PDB file of C-alpha atoms in Angstrom:
ATOM      1  CA  MET T   1     146.640  93.024  58.768  1.00 43.00           C
ATOM      2  CA  MET T   2     145.628  94.721  61.824  1.00 48.00           C
ATOM      3  CA  ALA T   3     147.564  97.828  63.160  1.00 45.00           C
ATOM      4  CA  GLY T   4     149.868  97.243  65.987  1.00 51.00           C
ATOM      5  CA  LYS T   5     150.469  93.551  65.690  1.00 73.00           C
ATOM      6  CA  LEU T   6     152.878  92.057  62.999  1.00 87.00           C
ATOM      7  CA  LEU T   7     152.338  88.478  61.854  1.00 91.00           C
ATOM      8  CA  LYS T   8     155.482  86.272  62.471  1.00 89.00           C
ATOM      9  CA  SER T   9     156.790  84.219  59.761  1.00 87.00           C
ATOM     10  CA  CYS T  10     155.276  80.846  59.459  1.00 86.00           C
ATOM     11  CA  PRO T  11     156.996  78.225  61.857  1.00 77.00           C
ATOM     12  CA  PHE T  12     156.877  75.504  59.204  1.00 75.00           C
ATOM     13  CA  CYS T  13     157.993  76.932  55.897  1.00 80.00           C
ATOM     14  CA  GLY T  14     159.563  80.222  57.112  1.00 80.00           C
ATOM     15  CA  LYS T  15     157.724  82.384  54.622  1.00 88.00           C
ATOM     16  CA  SER T  16     156.271  85.690  55.547  1.00 91.00           C
ATOM     17  CA  VAL T  17     153.116  85.417  53.392  1.00 93.00           C
ATOM     18  CA  ALA T  18     150.545  84.855  56.280  1.00 92.00           C
ATOM     19  CA  GLU T  19     147.264  86.576  56.008  1.00 91.00           C
ATOM     20  CA  ILE T  20     144.159  87.175  58.192  1.00 88.00           C
ATOM     21  CA  ASP T  21     141.015  85.570  56.812  1.00 82.00           C
ATOM     22  CA  ASP T  22     137.596  84.609  58.026  1.00 75.00           C
ATOM     23  CA  ALA T  23     135.640  81.180  57.532  1.00 68.00           C
ATOM     24  CA  LYS T  24     133.829  82.765  54.691  1.00 64.00           C
ATOM     25  CA  GLU T  25     136.850  83.931  52.740  1.00 60.00           C
ATOM     26  CA  LEU T  26     138.373  80.459  53.241  1.00 59.00           C
ATOM     27  CA  GLU T  27     135.073  78.850  52.208  1.00 59.00           C
ATOM     28  CA  ASP T  28     135.305  76.834  55.391  1.00 54.00           C
ATOM     29  CA  CYS T  29     131.872  78.073  56.566  1.00 56.00           C
ATOM     30  CA  PRO T  30     129.279  75.235  56.682  1.00 54.00           C
ATOM     31  CA  TYR T  31     126.754  77.703  55.229  1.00 54.00           C
ATOM     32  CA  PHE T  32     129.208  78.933  52.455  1.00 53.00           C
ATOM     33  CA  ASP T  33     126.860  78.041  49.477  1.00 58.00           C
ATOM     34  CA  ASP T  34     123.920  79.858  51.074  1.00 59.00           C
ATOM     35  CA  CYS T  35     125.672  82.769  52.776  1.00 55.00           C
ATOM     36  CA  ASP T  36     124.476  86.043  51.425  1.00 55.00           C
ATOM     37  CA  HIS T  37     126.279  89.531  52.066  1.00 48.00           C
ATOM     38  CA  ALA T  38     124.339  90.238  55.246  1.00 52.00           C
ATOM     39  CA  GLU T  39     125.430  86.953  56.840  1.00 52.00           C
ATOM     40  CA  TYR T  40     128.958  87.557  55.467  1.00 51.00           C
ATOM     41  CA  GLU T  41     129.192  90.817  57.322  1.00 55.00           C
ATOM     42  CA  GLN T  42     128.555  88.874  60.494  1.00 57.00           C
ATOM     43  CA  CYS T  43     131.145  86.203  59.996  1.00 60.00           C
ATOM     44  CA  SER T  44     132.849  85.827  63.384  1.00 69.00           C
ATOM     45  CA  MET T  45     135.485  83.143  62.966  1.00 77.00           C
ATOM     46  CA  HIS T  46     138.939  84.307  62.031  1.00 82.00           C
ATOM     47  CA  SER T  47     142.244  82.458  61.099  1.00 85.00           C
ATOM     48  CA  VAL T  48     145.824  83.372  60.041  1.00 90.00           C
ATOM     49  CA  VAL T  49     146.879  81.135  57.073  1.00 90.00           C
ATOM     50  CA  CYS T  50     150.190  80.789  55.280  1.00 90.00           C
ATOM     51  CA  ASN T  51     148.952  81.754  51.758  1.00 91.00           C
ATOM     52  CA  ILE T  52     149.719  78.942  49.451  1.00 90.00           C
ATOM     53  CA  HIS T  53     149.036  81.232  46.417  1.00 92.00           C
ATOM     54  CA  LYS T  54     152.093  83.402  47.468  1.00 94.00           C
ATOM     55  CA  GLY T  55     154.428  80.445  48.005  1.00 93.00           C
ATOM     56  CA  GLY T  56     153.399  79.436  51.593  1.00 90.00           C
ATOM     57  CA  CYS T  57     152.515  76.108  52.943  1.00 86.00           C
ATOM     58  CA  GLY T  58     148.796  76.392  53.946  1.00 86.00           C
ATOM     59  CA  ALA T  59     149.458  76.149  57.696  1.00 84.00           C
ATOM     60  CA  SER T  60     146.866  77.987  59.840  1.00 84.00           C
ATOM     61  CA  SER T  61     146.221  79.227  63.303  1.00 83.00           C
ATOM     62  CA  GLY T  62     142.855  77.579  63.725  1.00 80.00           C
ATOM     63  CA  TYR T  63     139.568  79.580  64.030  1.00 81.00           C
ATOM     64  CA  TYR T  64     139.187  82.179  66.649  1.00 84.00           C
ATOM     65  CA  VAL T  65     136.331  84.710  67.407  1.00 81.00           C
ATOM     66  CA  THR T  66     138.512  87.800  67.423  1.00 86.00           C
ATOM     67  CA  VAL T  67     141.304  88.640  64.871  1.00 88.00           C
ATOM     68  CA  GLU T  68     143.501  89.504  67.820  1.00 91.00           C
ATOM     69  CA  ASP T  69     143.151  85.938  69.093  1.00 89.00           C
ATOM     70  CA  ALA T  70     143.819  84.479  65.757  1.00 89.00           C
ATOM     71  CA  VAL T  71     146.984  86.729  65.405  1.00 91.00           C
ATOM     72  CA  ASP T  72     148.227  85.826  68.973  1.00 89.00           C
ATOM     73  CA  ALA T  73     147.627  82.111  68.282  1.00 86.00           C
ATOM     74  CA  TRP T  74     149.630  82.369  64.978  1.00 88.00           C
ATOM     75  CA  ASN T  75     152.547  84.357  66.615  1.00 87.00           C
ATOM     76  CA  ARG T  76     152.880  81.827  69.360  1.00 81.00           C
ATOM     77  CA  ARG T  77     152.739  78.540  67.220  1.00 70.00           C
ATOM     78  CA  ALA T  78     156.223  77.818  67.261  1.00 60.00           C
ATOM     79  CA  GLU T  79     155.911  77.508  71.168  1.00 68.00           C
ATOM     80  CA  ARG T  80     152.798  75.357  71.175  1.00 71.00           C
ATOM     81  CA  THR T  81     153.355  71.651  70.594  1.00 79.00           C
ATOM     82  CA  CYS T  82     151.120  68.592  70.774  1.00 80.00           C
ATOM     83  CA  HIS T  83     151.902  64.824  70.753  1.00 83.00           C
ATOM     84  CA  VAL T  84     150.278  62.611  68.321  1.00 85.00           C
ATOM     85  CA  GLU T  85     148.033  60.206  70.226  1.00 83.00           C
ATOM     86  CA  ARG T  86     146.210  57.138  68.956  1.00 80.00           C
ATOM     87  CA  VAL T  87     143.228  55.965  70.973  1.00 76.00           C
ATOM     88  CA  SER T  88     142.923  52.133  70.648  1.00 76.00           C
ATOM     89  CA  THR T  89     140.660  49.421  71.803  1.00 76.00           C
ATOM     90  CA  PRO T  90     141.390  45.596  71.681  1.00 79.00           C
ATOM     91  CA  TYR T  91     139.717  45.620  68.036  1.00 82.00           C
ATOM     92  CA  HIS T  92     140.573  48.956  66.667  1.00 79.00           C
ATOM     93  CA  VAL T  93     143.426  51.547  66.436  1.00 79.00           C
ATOM     94  CA  GLY T  94     141.881  54.945  66.063  1.00 81.00           C
ATOM     95  CA  PRO T  95     143.208  57.821  63.844  1.00 82.00           C
ATOM     96  CA  PRO T  96     145.985  59.960  65.201  1.00 87.00           C
ATOM     97  CA  ARG T  97     144.874  62.793  67.219  1.00 87.00           C
ATOM     98  CA  CYS T  98     146.283  66.170  68.551  1.00 87.00           C
ATOM     99  CA  SER T  99     146.909  65.741  72.404  1.00 87.00           C
ATOM    100  CA  ALA T 100     146.171  69.470  72.946  1.00 81.00           C
ATOM    101  CA  CYS T 101     142.651  69.587  71.459  1.00 80.00           C
ATOM    102  CA  MET T 102     141.915  65.753  70.790  1.00 83.00           C
ATOM    103  CA  MET T 103     140.860  66.540  67.251  1.00 84.00           C
ATOM    104  CA  PRO T 104     141.947  64.188  64.441  1.00 86.00           C
ATOM    105  CA  LEU T 105     145.148  64.769  62.571  1.00 86.00           C
ATOM    106  CA  GLU T 106     146.182  63.733  59.025  1.00 84.00           C
ATOM    107  CA  PRO T 107     148.767  60.792  59.450  1.00 80.00           C
ATOM    108  CA  LEU T 108     151.747  62.880  58.364  1.00 83.00           C
ATOM    109  CA  ALA T 109     150.709  66.352  59.495  1.00 80.00           C
ATOM    110  CA  ASN T 110     153.271  68.690  61.045  1.00 80.00           C
ATOM    111  CA  TYR T 111     150.584  70.808  62.822  1.00 77.00           C
ATOM    112  CA  CYS T 112     147.030  70.450  64.130  1.00 80.00           C
ATOM    113  CA  PRO T 113     144.594  72.368  61.705  1.00 74.00           C
ATOM    114  CA  TYR T 114     142.240  72.979  64.646  1.00 74.00           C
ATOM    115  CA  CYS T 115     144.479  74.364  67.422  1.00 74.00           C
ATOM    116  CA  GLY T 116     147.527  75.134  65.538  1.00 72.00           C
ATOM    117  CA  ALA T 117     150.019  73.216  67.745  1.00 78.00           C
ATOM    118  CA  ARG T 118     153.117  71.669  66.136  1.00 79.00           C
ATOM    119  CA  ALA T 119     152.782  67.863  65.845  1.00 83.00           C
ATOM    120  CA  VAL T 120     155.507  66.091  67.698  1.00 84.00           C
ATOM    121  CA  ARG T 121     155.848  62.243  67.101  1.00 79.00           C
ATOM    122  CA  GLY T 122     157.751  59.752  69.328  1.00 71.00           C
TER     123      GLY T 122
END
């Protein structure tokens, strides 16, 4: 954790087990299998994640270029909401999407894994 800024507890499960990770640590980098140590040192995408290995729920802030931005996004998550939207045509109903960033959501997701907003239905 960085000095000066504390991570708030998770807005979904209430636990205080969030950690700051980067895309490499989370194995979410598209080049994970080919990433060598030199590339790892340059990994620039950071996220705060509610650690499931410590009893958390796996919620995340989404990825940010700086640690400070990831922490700020995590700490204001409870304040950010999105509405679940479905884009439909006469022949097809699309997957649920986050109204804040328009990225796809899992059907029963409580938060957007891309921007971290709490998903509100109805």
